[in-house]
mmCIF file of C-alpha atoms and ligand atoms in Angstrom:
data_model
loop_
_atom_site.group_PDB
_atom_site.id
_atom_site.type_symbol
_atom_site.label_atom_id
_atom_site.label_comp_id
_atom_site.label_asym_id
_atom_site.label_seq_id
_atom_site.Cartn_x
_atom_site.Cartn_y
_atom_site.Cartn_z
ATOM 1 C CA MET A 1 0.000 0.000 0.000
ATOM 2 C CA PHE A 2 1.058 3.544 -0.770
ATOM 3 C CA VAL A 3 -0.042 6.546 1.313
ATOM 4 C CA SER A 4 0.870 10.189 0.789
ATOM 5 C CA PHE A 5 0.448 13.119 3.165
ATOM 6 C CA GLU A 6 -0.418 16.571 1.889
ATOM 7 C CA GLY A 7 -1.172 20.003 3.276
ATOM 8 C CA CYS A 8 -0.117 23.623 3.214
ATOM 9 C CA GLU A 9 2.904 24.928 5.126
ATOM 10 C CA GLY A 10 2.751 24.902 8.904
ATOM 11 C CA VAL A 11 -0.258 22.585 9.296
ATOM 12 C CA GLY A 12 1.594 20.064 11.454
ATOM 13 C CA LYS A 13 2.236 17.531 8.713
ATOM 14 C CA SER A 14 5.661 16.490 10.033
ATOM 15 C CA THR A 15 4.292 16.091 13.565
ATOM 16 C CA GLN A 16 1.503 13.890 12.235
ATOM 17 C CA LEU A 17 3.956 11.783 10.245
ATOM 18 C CA ARG A 18 6.044 11.335 13.389
ATOM 19 C CA LEU A 19 2.976 10.303 15.428
ATOM 20 C CA LEU A 20 1.914 7.846 12.703
ATOM 21 C CA LYS A 21 5.400 6.297 12.742
ATOM 22 C CA GLU A 22 5.236 5.984 16.544
ATOM 23 C CA TYR A 23 1.892 4.182 16.253
ATOM 24 C CA LEU A 24 3.112 1.849 13.505
ATOM 25 C CA ASP A 25 6.342 1.084 15.395
ATOM 26 C CA LYS A 26 4.417 0.393 18.593
ATOM 27 C CA THR A 27 2.041 -1.970 16.809
ATOM 28 C CA GLY A 28 4.844 -3.738 14.938
ATOM 29 C CA GLN A 29 3.946 -2.457 11.458
ATOM 30 C CA ARG A 30 6.870 -1.723 9.196
ATOM 31 C CA ALA A 31 6.866 1.035 6.586
ATOM 32 C CA VAL A 32 9.196 2.885 4.243
ATOM 33 C CA TYR A 33 9.161 6.620 5.093
ATOM 34 C CA ILE A 34 10.108 9.094 2.399
ATOM 35 C CA ARG A 35 9.642 12.778 1.629
ATOM 36 C CA GLU A 36 9.326 14.838 -1.519
ATOM 37 C CA PRO A 37 11.255 16.356 -3.068
ATOM 38 C CA GLY A 38 14.073 14.061 -1.960
ATOM 39 C CA SER A 39 14.721 10.637 -0.424
ATOM 40 C CA THR A 40 17.186 9.391 -3.018
ATOM 41 C CA GLU A 41 20.667 10.778 -3.468
ATOM 42 C CA ILE A 42 19.761 12.302 -6.833
ATOM 43 C CA SER A 43 16.373 13.590 -5.641
ATOM 44 C CA GLU A 44 18.038 15.303 -2.663
ATOM 45 C CA GLN A 45 20.421 17.045 -5.067
ATOM 46 C CA ILE A 46 17.430 18.213 -7.116
ATOM 47 C CA ARG A 47 15.736 19.368 -3.875
ATOM 48 C CA ARG A 48 18.664 21.644 -3.092
ATOM 49 C CA VAL A 49 18.376 23.297 -6.519
ATOM 50 C CA ILE A 50 14.603 23.755 -6.211
ATOM 51 C CA LEU A 51 14.574 25.198 -2.689
ATOM 52 C CA ASP A 52 17.756 27.301 -2.811
ATOM 53 C CA PRO A 53 16.682 30.916 -2.043
ATOM 54 C CA LYS A 54 19.443 32.110 -4.407
ATOM 55 C CA ASN A 55 17.628 30.624 -7.399
ATOM 56 C CA THR A 56 15.323 33.609 -7.886
ATOM 57 C CA ALA A 57 15.631 33.281 -11.677
ATOM 58 C CA MET A 58 13.966 29.887 -11.736
ATOM 59 C CA ARG A 59 11.056 29.755 -14.172
ATOM 60 C CA ASP A 60 7.804 28.021 -13.280
ATOM 61 C CA MET A 61 8.270 25.350 -15.949
ATOM 62 C CA THR A 62 11.780 24.582 -14.695
ATOM 63 C CA GLU A 63 10.433 24.230 -11.163
ATOM 64 C CA ALA A 64 7.587 21.940 -12.266
ATOM 65 C CA LEU A 65 9.940 19.717 -14.278
ATOM 66 C CA LEU A 66 12.467 19.514 -11.435
ATOM 67 C CA TYR A 67 9.782 18.308 -9.014
ATOM 68 C CA ALA A 68 8.725 15.755 -11.635
ATOM 69 C CA ALA A 69 12.354 14.697 -12.184
ATOM 70 C CA SER A 70 12.927 14.198 -8.469
ATOM 71 C CA ARG A 71 9.705 12.164 -8.367
ATOM 72 C CA ALA A 72 10.665 10.026 -11.389
ATOM 73 C CA GLN A 73 13.843 8.958 -9.596
ATOM 74 C CA LEU A 74 12.040 8.259 -6.306
ATOM 75 C CA VAL A 75 9.309 6.187 -7.980
ATOM 76 C CA ARG A 76 11.845 3.982 -9.760
ATOM 77 C CA GLU A 77 14.509 3.747 -7.072
ATOM 78 C CA VAL A 78 12.351 3.431 -3.941
ATOM 79 C CA ILE A 79 8.554 3.390 -4.264
ATOM 80 C CA LYS A 80 8.017 0.713 -6.922
ATOM 81 C CA PRO A 81 10.604 -1.701 -5.470
ATOM 82 C CA ALA A 82 9.110 -1.285 -1.969
ATOM 83 C CA LEU A 83 5.558 -1.866 -3.229
ATOM 84 C CA ALA A 84 6.771 -4.924 -5.155
ATOM 85 C CA ARG A 85 8.142 -6.308 -1.865
ATOM 86 C CA GLY A 86 4.689 -5.772 -0.355
ATOM 87 C CA GLU A 87 5.789 -2.972 1.961
ATOM 88 C CA LEU A 88 3.790 0.022 3.126
ATOM 89 C CA VAL A 89 5.144 3.287 1.702
ATOM 90 C CA VAL A 90 4.432 6.564 3.514
ATOM 91 C CA CYS A 91 5.378 9.649 1.519
ATOM 92 C CA ASP A 92 5.494 13.226 2.830
ATOM 93 C CA ARG A 93 4.044 15.059 -0.238
ATOM 94 C CA TYR A 94 3.624 13.595 -3.725
ATOM 95 C CA VAL A 95 2.081 14.572 -7.062
ATOM 96 C CA ASP A 96 -0.882 16.398 -5.441
ATOM 97 C CA SER A 97 1.639 18.938 -4.125
ATOM 98 C CA SER A 98 2.742 19.643 -7.700
ATOM 99 C CA VAL A 99 -0.868 20.025 -8.806
ATOM 100 C CA ALA A 100 -1.620 22.384 -5.885
ATOM 101 C CA TYR A 101 1.617 24.431 -5.826
ATOM 102 C CA GLN A 102 2.612 24.526 -9.494
ATOM 103 C CA GLY A 103 -0.829 23.917 -11.046
ATOM 104 C CA TYR A 104 -2.855 26.300 -8.869
ATOM 105 C CA GLY A 105 -0.278 28.356 -6.924
ATOM 106 C CA ARG A 106 1.838 29.147 -9.991
ATOM 107 C CA GLU A 107 -1.280 29.042 -12.193
ATOM 108 C CA MET A 108 0.267 26.584 -14.645
ATOM 109 C CA GLY A 109 -2.987 24.595 -14.649
ATOM 110 C CA ALA A 110 -3.792 21.302 -12.973
ATOM 111 C CA GLU A 111 -4.085 19.450 -16.294
ATOM 112 C CA LEU A 112 -0.650 20.493 -17.550
ATOM 113 C CA ILE A 113 0.948 19.461 -14.256
ATOM 114 C CA LYS A 114 -0.780 16.072 -14.396
ATOM 115 C CA GLN A 115 0.473 15.607 -17.967
ATOM 116 C CA ILE A 116 4.052 16.476 -16.997
ATOM 117 C CA ASN A 117 3.892 14.071 -14.079
ATOM 118 C CA ALA A 118 2.279 11.128 -15.858
ATOM 119 C CA PRO A 119 5.554 9.726 -17.240
ATOM 120 C CA ALA A 120 7.342 10.560 -13.981
ATOM 121 C CA ILE A 121 4.975 8.580 -11.764
ATOM 122 C CA ASP A 122 4.381 5.897 -14.412
ATOM 123 C CA GLY A 123 1.018 4.803 -12.984
ATOM 124 C CA CYS A 124 2.194 4.835 -9.391
ATOM 125 C CA MET A 125 -0.606 6.650 -7.521
ATOM 126 C CA PRO A 126 -1.247 6.507 -3.772
ATOM 127 C CA ASP A 127 -3.981 4.172 -2.511
ATOM 128 C CA MET A 128 -4.865 6.927 -0.075
ATOM 129 C CA THR A 129 -3.839 10.540 0.432
ATOM 130 C CA VAL A 130 -4.246 12.204 3.811
ATOM 131 C CA PHE A 131 -4.830 15.938 3.360
ATOM 132 C CA ILE A 132 -4.383 17.909 6.562
ATOM 133 C CA ASP A 133 -7.092 20.431 5.963
ATOM 134 C CA LEU A 134 -6.076 23.744 7.455
ATOM 135 C CA ASN A 135 -6.352 27.016 5.581
ATOM 136 C CA PRO A 136 -3.001 28.853 5.656
ATOM 137 C CA GLU A 137 -4.800 31.807 7.229
ATOM 138 C CA ASN A 138 -5.497 29.728 10.328
ATOM 139 C CA SER A 139 -2.330 27.652 10.285
ATOM 140 C CA TRP A 140 -0.167 27.406 13.342
ATOM 141 C CA ARG A 141 2.690 28.925 11.428
ATOM 142 C CA GLY A 142 4.249 30.962 14.177
ATOM 143 C CA TYR A 143 7.534 30.830 12.322
ATOM 144 C CA ARG A 144 8.642 31.103 8.757
ATOM 145 C CA THR A 145 11.711 29.389 7.506
ATOM 146 C CA SER A 146 13.488 30.605 4.508
ATOM 147 C CA ASP A 147 13.476 28.200 1.593
ATOM 148 C CA ARG A 148 12.491 29.586 -1.788
ATOM 149 C CA LEU A 149 8.862 28.399 -1.697
ATOM 150 C CA GLU A 150 8.224 29.565 1.840
ATOM 151 C CA GLN A 151 8.977 33.126 0.760
ATOM 152 C CA GLU A 152 5.811 33.234 -1.342
ATOM 153 C CA SER A 153 2.915 35.601 -0.612
ATOM 154 C CA ASN A 154 -0.252 34.787 1.333
ATOM 155 C CA GLU A 155 -2.146 35.030 -1.941
ATOM 156 C CA PHE A 156 -0.002 32.219 -3.359
ATOM 157 C CA PHE A 157 -0.737 29.970 -0.381
ATOM 158 C CA ASP A 158 -4.484 30.685 -0.656
ATOM 159 C CA LYS A 159 -4.382 29.501 -4.271
ATOM 160 C CA VAL A 160 -2.490 26.373 -3.183
ATOM 161 C CA TYR A 161 -5.070 25.616 -0.485
ATOM 162 C CA ASN A 162 -7.995 26.116 -2.873
ATOM 163 C CA GLY A 163 -6.199 23.854 -5.346
ATOM 164 C CA PHE A 164 -6.040 21.040 -2.816
ATOM 165 C CA ILE A 165 -9.752 21.516 -2.058
ATOM 166 C CA ASN A 166 -10.642 21.276 -5.781
ATOM 167 C CA GLU A 167 -8.563 18.138 -6.171
ATOM 168 C CA ILE A 168 -10.307 16.370 -3.273
ATOM 169 C CA GLU A 169 -13.518 16.356 -5.277
ATOM 170 C CA ALA A 170 -11.759 15.172 -8.422
ATOM 171 C CA SER A 171 -10.025 12.316 -6.596
ATOM 172 C CA ASN A 172 -12.946 9.863 -6.218
ATOM 173 C CA GLY A 173 -12.330 9.382 -2.521
ATOM 174 C CA ARG A 174 -8.558 8.879 -2.737
ATOM 175 C CA ILE A 175 -7.828 12.160 -0.963
ATOM 176 C CA VAL A 176 -9.244 12.191 2.558
ATOM 177 C CA ALA A 177 -9.407 15.586 4.263
ATOM 178 C CA ILE A 178 -8.687 15.565 7.973
ATOM 179 C CA LYS A 179 -9.381 18.743 9.915
ATOM 180 C CA PRO A 180 -6.657 19.073 12.513
ATOM 181 C CA ASP A 181 -7.671 19.386 16.133
ATOM 182 C CA PHE A 182 -5.915 21.772 18.489
ATOM 183 C CA ASP A 183 -4.682 18.613 20.243
ATOM 184 C CA LYS A 184 -2.193 16.877 17.955
ATOM 185 C CA ASN A 185 -2.943 13.471 19.482
ATOM 186 C CA ILE A 186 -6.611 13.748 18.534
ATOM 187 C CA THR A 187 -5.620 14.644 14.982
ATOM 188 C CA SER A 188 -3.349 11.614 14.928
ATOM 189 C CA GLN A 189 -6.174 9.347 16.081
ATOM 190 C CA LYS A 190 -8.402 10.714 13.308
ATOM 191 C CA ILE A 191 -5.710 9.953 10.723
ATOM 192 C CA ILE A 192 -5.022 6.477 12.069
ATOM 193 C CA SER A 193 -8.691 5.510 12.125
ATOM 194 C CA ALA A 194 -9.207 6.827 8.571
ATOM 195 C CA MET A 195 -6.247 4.685 7.446
ATOM 196 C CA ARG A 196 -7.566 1.643 9.319
ATOM 197 C CA ASP A 197 -11.047 2.084 7.847
ATOM 198 C CA ARG A 198 -9.506 1.843 4.400
ATOM 199 C CA GLY A 199 -7.481 -1.220 5.254
ATOM 200 C CA ILE A 200 -4.160 0.553 4.774
ATOM 201 C CA ILE A 201 -2.929 -0.246 8.290
ATOM 202 C CA ARG A 202 -4.112 -2.351 11.245
HETATM 203 P P1 LIG B 1 9.579 21.115 2.708
HETATM 204 O O1 LIG B 1 10.552 21.845 3.559
HETATM 205 O O2 LIG B 1 9.709 19.647 2.593
HETATM 206 O O3 LIG B 1 8.102 21.569 3.115
HETATM 207 P P2 LIG B 1 7.013 20.939 4.083
HETATM 208 O O4 LIG B 1 7.690 20.656 5.396
HETATM 209 O O5 LIG B 1 5.978 22.012 4.162
HETATM 210 O O6 LIG B 1 6.498 19.688 3.411
HETATM 211 O O7 LIG B 1 9.658 21.800 1.277
HETATM 212 C C1 LIG B 1 8.951 21.355 0.213
HETATM 213 C C2 LIG B 1 8.358 22.565 -0.485
HETATM 214 O O8 LIG B 1 8.132 22.235 -1.852
HETATM 215 C C3 LIG B 1 7.018 22.966 0.080
HETATM 216 O O9 LIG B 1 6.946 24.375 0.098
HETATM 217 C C4 LIG B 1 6.023 22.444 -0.926
HETATM 218 C C5 LIG B 1 6.787 22.482 -2.204
HETATM 219 N N1 LIG B 1 6.421 21.476 -3.225
HETATM 220 C C6 LIG B 1 5.934 21.887 -4.452
HETATM 221 O O10 LIG B 1 5.782 23.091 -4.699
HETATM 222 N N2 LIG B 1 5.659 20.957 -5.403
HETATM 223 C C7 LIG B 1 5.842 19.631 -5.189
HETATM 224 O O11 LIG B 1 5.586 18.797 -6.080
HETATM 225 C C8 LIG B 1 6.339 19.196 -3.904
HETATM 226 C C9 LIG B 1 6.573 17.749 -3.625
HETATM 227 C C10 LIG B 1 6.624 20.161 -2.957
#
């Protein structure tokens, strides 16, 4: 099984991934944990190019293709082999992030981004996508780090959020929106029970 996690910046996605791993470890369920862009040597090199704040000249198309390139490597080097071994794969961001950030945020269009990514993912779509549903306006982003994408305007992040919301409807139930609770443990329980209901984990 293949599960991806999505959400805007500062919605507690990394905390939730950590709590999921704690639950799976405690219950003796193994998984392969990866993040995008990255998680192979080549994909991490591509990540540095994409997120480097010095790369202000980067064009939208270059950015979209670099995310797809990083993904193409990860699919072939890690995801497909792990799925073939029957392992659970948990990925922090995947193609829905490209659709939301590049398709809607950069206004390149969801369809174009899906077309660019089709050969990269080569049919490898998540069985379930957990979308942590928090509008950037209400996010618990008390801080802002400084990679190239995090320097975008609030307007950009609103477009990204609305993009995710549009894609939920288009996903035929694959993307499951979870509204985070103020208590991170309650949010984690919501995520775990949604994953159990779908037979992804025990
Ligand atoms: P990261 O520090 O991993 O962000 P986060 O902790 O919020 O997941 O940086 C990844 C950034 O890249 C993040 O701003 C989202 C963006 N992104 C895209 O724009 N398109 C993509 O396809 C992916 C995977 C990420």
